[in-house]
Coordinates of C-alpha atoms and ligand atoms in Angstrom, one line a residue:
M297 CA -19.2 -3.5 17.0
K298 CA -18.4 0.2 16.5
R299 CA -15.7 1.4 18.7
R300 CA -13.4 4.4 18.9
S301 CA -9.8 3.7 19.1
F302 CA -6.5 5.4 19.8
F303 CA -3.2 5.8 18.0
R304 CA -0.5 4.3 20.0
I305 CA 2.8 6.0 20.2
G306 CA 6.1 4.2 20.7
L307 CA 8.6 4.8 23.4
T308 CA 11.0 6.5 21.1
T309 CA 8.6 9.2 20.1
A310 CA 7.3 9.7 23.6
V311 CA 10.9 10.2 24.8
L312 CA 11.8 12.5 21.9
G313 CA 8.6 14.4 22.6
V314 CA 8.1 15.0 18.9
F315 CA 4.8 13.2 18.6
K316 CA 1.8 13.6 20.8
P317 CA -0.6 10.7 21.6
V318 CA -3.6 11.5 19.5
K319 CA -7.1 10.1 19.6
A320 CA -8.3 8.6 16.3
A321 CA -12.0 9.1 16.2
R322 CA -14.5 9.8 13.4
V323 CA -15.1 13.4 14.5
F324 CA -13.5 15.6 11.9
G325 CA -11.5 18.6 13.0
E326 CA -10.4 17.4 16.4
I327 CA -7.5 15.1 15.7
T328 CA -4.2 14.9 14.0
G329 CA -1.9 12.0 13.2
G330 CA 1.8 12.1 13.9
L331 CA 3.4 15.5 13.7
N332 CA 6.8 16.0 12.2
E333 CA 7.3 19.6 13.2
S334 CA 11.0 19.6 12.2
N335 CA 10.2 19.2 8.5
A336 CA 12.8 16.4 8.4
P337 CA 12.8 13.5 6.0
I338 CA 10.4 10.7 6.9
V339 CA 9.2 7.5 5.3
I340 CA 6.0 5.6 6.2
S341 CA 4.7 2.3 4.9
T342 CA 1.9 -0.2 5.3
W343 CA 2.0 -3.2 7.6
R344 CA 4.8 -4.8 9.6
H345 CA 6.9 -5.6 6.5
G346 CA 7.2 -1.8 6.3
L347 CA 9.7 -1.8 9.0
A348 CA 12.4 -3.5 7.0
A349 CA 11.4 -1.6 3.8
N350 CA 11.6 1.7 5.7
D351 CA 15.1 0.8 6.8
N352 CA 16.3 0.5 3.2
A353 CA 14.4 3.6 2.1
W354 CA 16.0 5.5 5.0
K355 CA 19.5 4.7 3.7
V356 CA 18.6 6.9 0.7
L357 CA 16.9 9.6 2.7
E358 CA 19.6 10.0 5.3
E359 CA 22.1 10.6 2.5
H360 CA 19.8 13.4 1.2
G361 CA 18.8 11.2 -1.7
P362 CA 15.5 11.7 -3.6
A363 CA 12.2 10.4 -2.2
L364 CA 11.7 8.6 -5.5
D365 CA 14.8 6.5 -5.1
A366 CA 13.9 5.9 -1.4
V367 CA 10.5 4.5 -2.1
E368 CA 11.7 2.3 -5.0
H369 CA 14.6 1.0 -2.9
G370 CA 12.3 0.5 0.1
V371 CA 9.6 -1.6 -1.4
R372 CA 12.1 -3.7 -3.4
T373 CA 12.9 -5.1 0.1
T374 CA 9.4 -6.5 0.4
E375 CA 9.4 -7.7 -3.2
S376 CA 12.6 -9.7 -2.5
D377 CA 11.1 -11.4 0.6
M378 CA 10.1 -14.9 -0.5
T379 CA 8.3 -15.5 2.7
N380 CA 5.9 -12.7 1.9
R381 CA 2.7 -14.1 0.5
S382 CA 1.1 -10.8 -0.6
V383 CA 4.0 -8.9 -2.4
G384 CA 6.3 -10.0 -5.2
I385 CA 6.9 -13.4 -6.7
G386 CA 6.6 -15.1 -3.3
G387 CA 3.0 -13.9 -3.4
R388 CA -0.2 -16.0 -3.8
P389 CA -1.3 -16.8 -7.3
D390 CA -4.6 -16.4 -9.1
R391 CA -7.1 -19.2 -9.3
T392 CA -5.1 -20.8 -12.2
G393 CA -1.8 -20.8 -10.3
H394 CA -0.2 -17.7 -11.9
V395 CA 1.4 -15.1 -9.7
T396 CA 0.5 -11.8 -11.3
L397 CA 1.9 -8.6 -9.9
D398 CA 0.7 -5.0 -9.7
A399 CA 2.7 -2.0 -8.9
C400 CA 2.9 1.8 -9.4
I401 CA 5.2 4.7 -8.5
M402 CA 4.7 8.4 -8.5
D403 CA 7.1 11.3 -8.0
E404 CA 7.0 15.0 -7.0
K405 CA 6.5 16.2 -10.5
S406 CA 3.4 13.9 -10.9
N407 CA 5.3 11.6 -13.2
C408 CA 3.9 8.1 -12.7
G409 CA 4.3 4.6 -14.0
A410 CA 2.5 1.3 -13.4
V411 CA 2.4 -2.4 -14.2
G412 CA -0.5 -4.8 -13.9
C413 CA -0.8 -8.5 -14.2
L414 CA 3.0 -8.8 -14.6
E415 CA 4.4 -12.4 -14.4
G416 CA 7.8 -13.7 -13.6
I417 CA 9.6 -10.4 -12.9
K418 CA 11.1 -10.0 -9.4
H419 CA 10.7 -6.2 -9.1
P420 CA 7.5 -4.9 -10.6
I421 CA 8.1 -1.5 -8.9
S422 CA 11.3 -1.0 -10.9
V423 CA 9.5 -1.9 -14.1
A424 CA 6.9 0.7 -13.2
R425 CA 9.6 3.3 -12.8
T426 CA 11.2 2.2 -16.1
I427 CA 7.9 2.8 -17.9
M428 CA 7.6 6.2 -16.2
E429 CA 11.0 7.3 -17.3
N430 CA 11.3 5.7 -20.7
T431 CA 7.9 5.7 -22.4
P432 CA 5.1 8.2 -23.0
H433 CA 2.7 5.8 -21.2
V434 CA 1.7 5.3 -17.6
M435 CA 0.6 1.7 -17.5
L436 CA 1.5 -1.6 -19.2
V437 CA -0.1 -4.8 -18.4
G438 CA 0.2 -8.6 -19.0
D439 CA 2.5 -9.8 -21.8
G440 CA 3.2 -6.3 -23.0
A441 CA 4.5 -5.4 -19.6
K442 CA 6.6 -8.6 -19.4
D443 CA 8.1 -8.1 -22.9
F444 CA 8.9 -4.5 -22.0
A445 CA 10.6 -5.6 -18.8
L446 CA 12.7 -8.2 -20.6
D447 CA 13.6 -5.7 -23.3
Y448 CA 14.9 -3.3 -20.6
G449 CA 17.1 -6.0 -19.1
F450 CA 14.9 -7.4 -16.3
K451 CA 15.4 -11.1 -15.8
H452 CA 12.7 -13.7 -16.0
V453 CA 12.3 -15.5 -12.7
K454 CA 10.3 -18.7 -12.1
S455 CA 7.0 -18.4 -10.2
P456 CA 5.2 -19.5 -8.2
I457 CA 7.9 -20.6 -5.9
K458 CA 7.6 -24.1 -4.5
A459 CA 5.9 -23.3 -1.2
V460 CA 3.3 -21.2 -2.9
K461 CA 2.6 -23.9 -5.5
K462 CA 2.1 -26.4 -2.8
E463 CA -0.3 -24.1 -0.9
W464 CA -2.2 -23.4 -4.2
K465 CA -2.6 -27.1 -5.0
E466 CA -4.2 -27.7 -1.6
W467 CA -6.5 -24.7 -2.2
K468 CA -7.4 -26.0 -5.7
K469 CA -8.6 -29.3 -4.3
K470 CA -11.3 -27.5 -2.5
N471 CA -12.0 -24.8 -5.1
K472 CA -12.5 -26.5 -8.5
K473 CA -14.7 -23.9 -10.3
L474 CA -12.7 -21.3 -12.2
F475 CA -15.1 -18.5 -12.3
E476 CA -16.7 -18.9 -8.9
K477 CA -17.0 -15.6 -7.1
P478 CA -13.8 -15.4 -5.0
V479 CA -14.5 -15.2 -1.3
I480 CA -13.4 -11.9 0.4
N481 CA -10.5 -13.0 2.5
T482 CA -9.3 -11.0 5.4
E483 CA -5.7 -12.3 5.7
N484 CA -4.5 -11.8 2.1
H485 CA -4.5 -8.0 1.9
D486 CA -1.1 -6.9 2.7
T487 CA 0.2 -4.7 -0.1
I488 CA 3.1 -2.5 0.7
G489 CA 2.4 1.1 0.0
M490 CA 5.2 3.6 0.9
L491 CA 5.3 7.4 1.1
A492 CA 8.4 9.4 1.6
L493 CA 9.4 13.0 2.1
D494 CA 13.0 13.9 1.4
S495 CA 15.4 16.5 2.7
N496 CA 14.5 18.8 -0.3
G497 CA 10.8 18.7 0.8
N498 CA 9.8 16.5 -2.1
L499 CA 7.3 13.7 -1.9
S500 CA 7.1 10.3 -3.7
G501 CA 5.2 7.1 -3.3
A502 CA 5.3 3.4 -4.4
C503 CA 2.8 0.6 -4.1
T504 CA 3.4 -3.1 -5.0
T505 CA 1.4 -6.3 -4.5
S506 CA 0.5 -9.8 -5.7
G507 CA -3.1 -8.8 -5.1
W508 CA -6.1 -10.7 -3.9
G509 CA -4.9 -14.3 -3.2
Y510 CA -6.7 -16.8 -5.6
K511 CA -8.3 -13.9 -7.6
L512 CA -9.9 -14.5 -11.0
P513 CA -7.3 -14.6 -13.7
G514 CA -6.8 -11.1 -15.2
R515 CA -8.0 -9.3 -12.1
I516 CA -6.1 -6.0 -11.4
G517 CA -6.7 -4.3 -8.0
D518 CA -6.3 -0.8 -6.8
S519 CA -2.5 -1.0 -6.2
P520 CA -1.2 -0.2 -9.8
I521 CA -4.0 2.4 -10.4
I522 CA -2.8 6.0 -9.9
G523 CA -5.4 7.7 -7.8
A524 CA -6.6 4.5 -6.2
G525 CA -3.7 2.6 -4.6
L526 CA -1.4 5.6 -4.7
F527 CA -1.5 9.3 -5.3
V528 CA 1.1 12.0 -4.8
D529 CA 0.7 15.8 -5.2
N530 CA 3.8 17.5 -4.2
E531 CA 1.9 20.7 -3.3
V532 CA -0.2 18.9 -0.8
G533 CA 0.7 15.4 0.2
A534 CA 0.6 11.7 -0.7
A535 CA -1.6 8.7 0.2
C536 CA -1.7 5.0 -0.4
A537 CA -4.1 2.2 0.3
T538 CA -4.2 -1.4 1.3
G539 CA -7.0 -3.9 1.5
L540 CA -9.9 -4.8 -0.8
G541 CA -8.9 -3.0 -4.0
E542 CA -12.3 -3.0 -5.6
A543 CA -13.6 -0.8 -2.7
V544 CA -10.7 1.5 -3.0
I545 CA -11.1 2.0 -6.7
R546 CA -14.8 2.8 -6.2
I547 CA -13.9 6.0 -4.3
A548 CA -10.6 6.8 -6.1
G549 CA -9.3 6.3 -2.6
S550 CA -5.7 7.8 -2.5
H551 CA -6.7 10.7 -4.7
T552 CA -9.6 11.4 -2.4
V553 CA -7.3 11.4 0.6
V554 CA -5.0 13.9 -1.1
E555 CA -7.8 16.1 -2.2
L556 CA -9.2 16.2 1.3
M557 CA -5.8 17.3 2.6
R558 CA -5.8 20.0 0.0
Q559 CA -9.1 21.2 1.4
G560 CA -7.5 21.5 4.8
R561 CA -8.0 18.1 6.5
T562 CA -5.0 16.7 8.4
P563 CA -3.7 13.4 7.0
Q564 CA -5.5 11.6 9.8
Q565 CA -8.8 13.4 9.1
A566 CA -8.5 12.7 5.4
C567 CA -7.9 9.0 6.0
E568 CA -10.9 8.8 8.3
E569 CA -13.2 10.6 5.8
A570 CA -12.1 8.3 3.0
V571 CA -12.9 5.3 5.2
A572 CA -16.2 6.8 6.1
R573 CA -17.0 7.2 2.4
I574 CA -16.2 3.6 1.7
I575 CA -18.5 2.5 4.5
D576 CA -21.2 4.7 3.2
K577 CA -21.0 3.4 -0.3
H578 CA -21.3 -0.3 0.7
E579 CA -24.5 -1.8 2.1
N580 CA -22.5 -4.5 3.8
V581 CA -18.9 -4.0 4.9
E582 CA -18.5 -7.5 6.4
G583 CA -15.0 -8.6 5.6
L584 CA -14.3 -5.5 3.7
Q585 CA -11.0 -4.3 5.1
V586 CA -9.4 -1.1 3.6
G587 CA -6.7 1.0 5.2
F588 CA -5.4 4.4 4.1
L589 CA -2.0 5.9 4.9
A590 CA -1.3 9.6 4.3
L591 CA 1.7 12.0 4.6
D592 CA 1.5 15.7 4.0
K593 CA 4.0 18.2 2.7
K594 CA 5.3 18.9 6.2
G595 CA 5.7 15.3 7.2
N596 CA 2.5 15.0 9.3
Y597 CA 1.1 11.6 8.8
G598 CA -2.1 9.7 9.5
A599 CA -3.8 6.3 9.0
Y600 CA -7.2 4.8 9.4
S601 CA -8.9 1.5 8.4
V602 CA -12.4 0.1 8.3
F603 CA -11.5 -2.7 10.7
N604 CA -9.0 -3.2 13.4
G605 CA -5.7 -4.8 12.6
F606 CA -4.1 -2.4 10.2
N607 CA -0.7 -1.1 11.2
F608 CA 2.0 1.0 9.6
A609 CA 5.7 1.6 10.0
V610 CA 7.3 5.0 10.4
K611 CA 10.9 6.0 10.2
S612 CA 12.5 9.4 10.6
T613 CA 15.5 10.7 12.5
G614 CA 15.7 8.8 15.8
Q615 CA 12.5 7.0 15.2
S616 CA 11.5 3.6 13.8
E617 CA 8.3 2.0 14.9
L618 CA 5.2 0.2 14.1
I619 CA 1.9 2.0 14.9
D620 CA -1.6 0.6 15.1
A621 CA -3.9 2.6 12.9
G622 CA -7.2 3.9 14.2
F623 CA -10.3 2.0 12.9
D624 CA -14.0 2.3 12.5
R625 CA -15.0 -1.1 13.8
N626 CA -13.9 -4.4 15.2
W627 CA -13.9 -7.6 13.2
Ligands
LIG215 N1 -5.1 -3.7 -2.4 C1 -4.6 -5.0 -2.9 C2 -5.5 -5.5 -4.0 O1 -6.7 -5.3 -3.9 C3 -4.5 -6.0 -1.9 C4 -3.7 -5.8 -0.7 O2 -3.8 -4.7 -0.1 O3 -3.0 -6.7 -0.3 O4 -5.0 -6.1 -4.9

């Protein structure tokens, strides 16, 4: 099952000659992720939906806007996409049919804001930012988060949307028990995590998700937890995670990746070491997909996952592409 893999580089980068094809293996000290030697703005984000999200983030970055605005603007794209079943109110519900959303945001001054289990609000990332900028708190959850959002002018929207409700009703017919252990699913883990470096050299990140499809009511994953789903340290770099949140929380995943970069690892090496740690901490990693994405202060990036299939989108001057991350093993 174990197999070494390679980062693929797109035609654009090969032509520009900015990025070198790099081997993604679990041998630390030998490899790097993409290199942005020009120190120019860059935005990276998880999964294919990151392409469209990066395009919108880029509109801010190319106008020399702040990374914080770029990441908020960027992930709102995915939150608005009603065909996306893992982010925003188009996402899958919990076992009781409630779509509960998790999100967090962090800026270059280590300010951060988060929401958990938020229902009926279209842009949880903007609620997270509003908490960050208007309260002394970092995280609000459930009804408190909802009331806060309504108070600050966010509109209530109906959820689940029709298509999601229909899917959930089908699922419900086969899954009657409320507190049965949810099955680890492989297809429902598609959070958008986004990291950006702006033209002033500042980093910010955002992370937003509807979480584990058909989760137990009240479950909050890694995505709104600062240090787990997202972490930014403007002196060093930023990281975000996707996949099985419980596993990410166990190793304080994104914080771990940033701390490894602080100790001298490249973003690629840091992601690989964090994945190795997850693997080491679990007796059985069957179905346990986790992917990390990292960006350092100079715009170097890296990504790695437990299993194959994780990809991420990169956008910088003259470049927009989807890259397959390296991985430890095949499904
Ligand atoms: N990390 C998210 C969670 O556990 C899921 C995902 O990446 O889609 O809630």
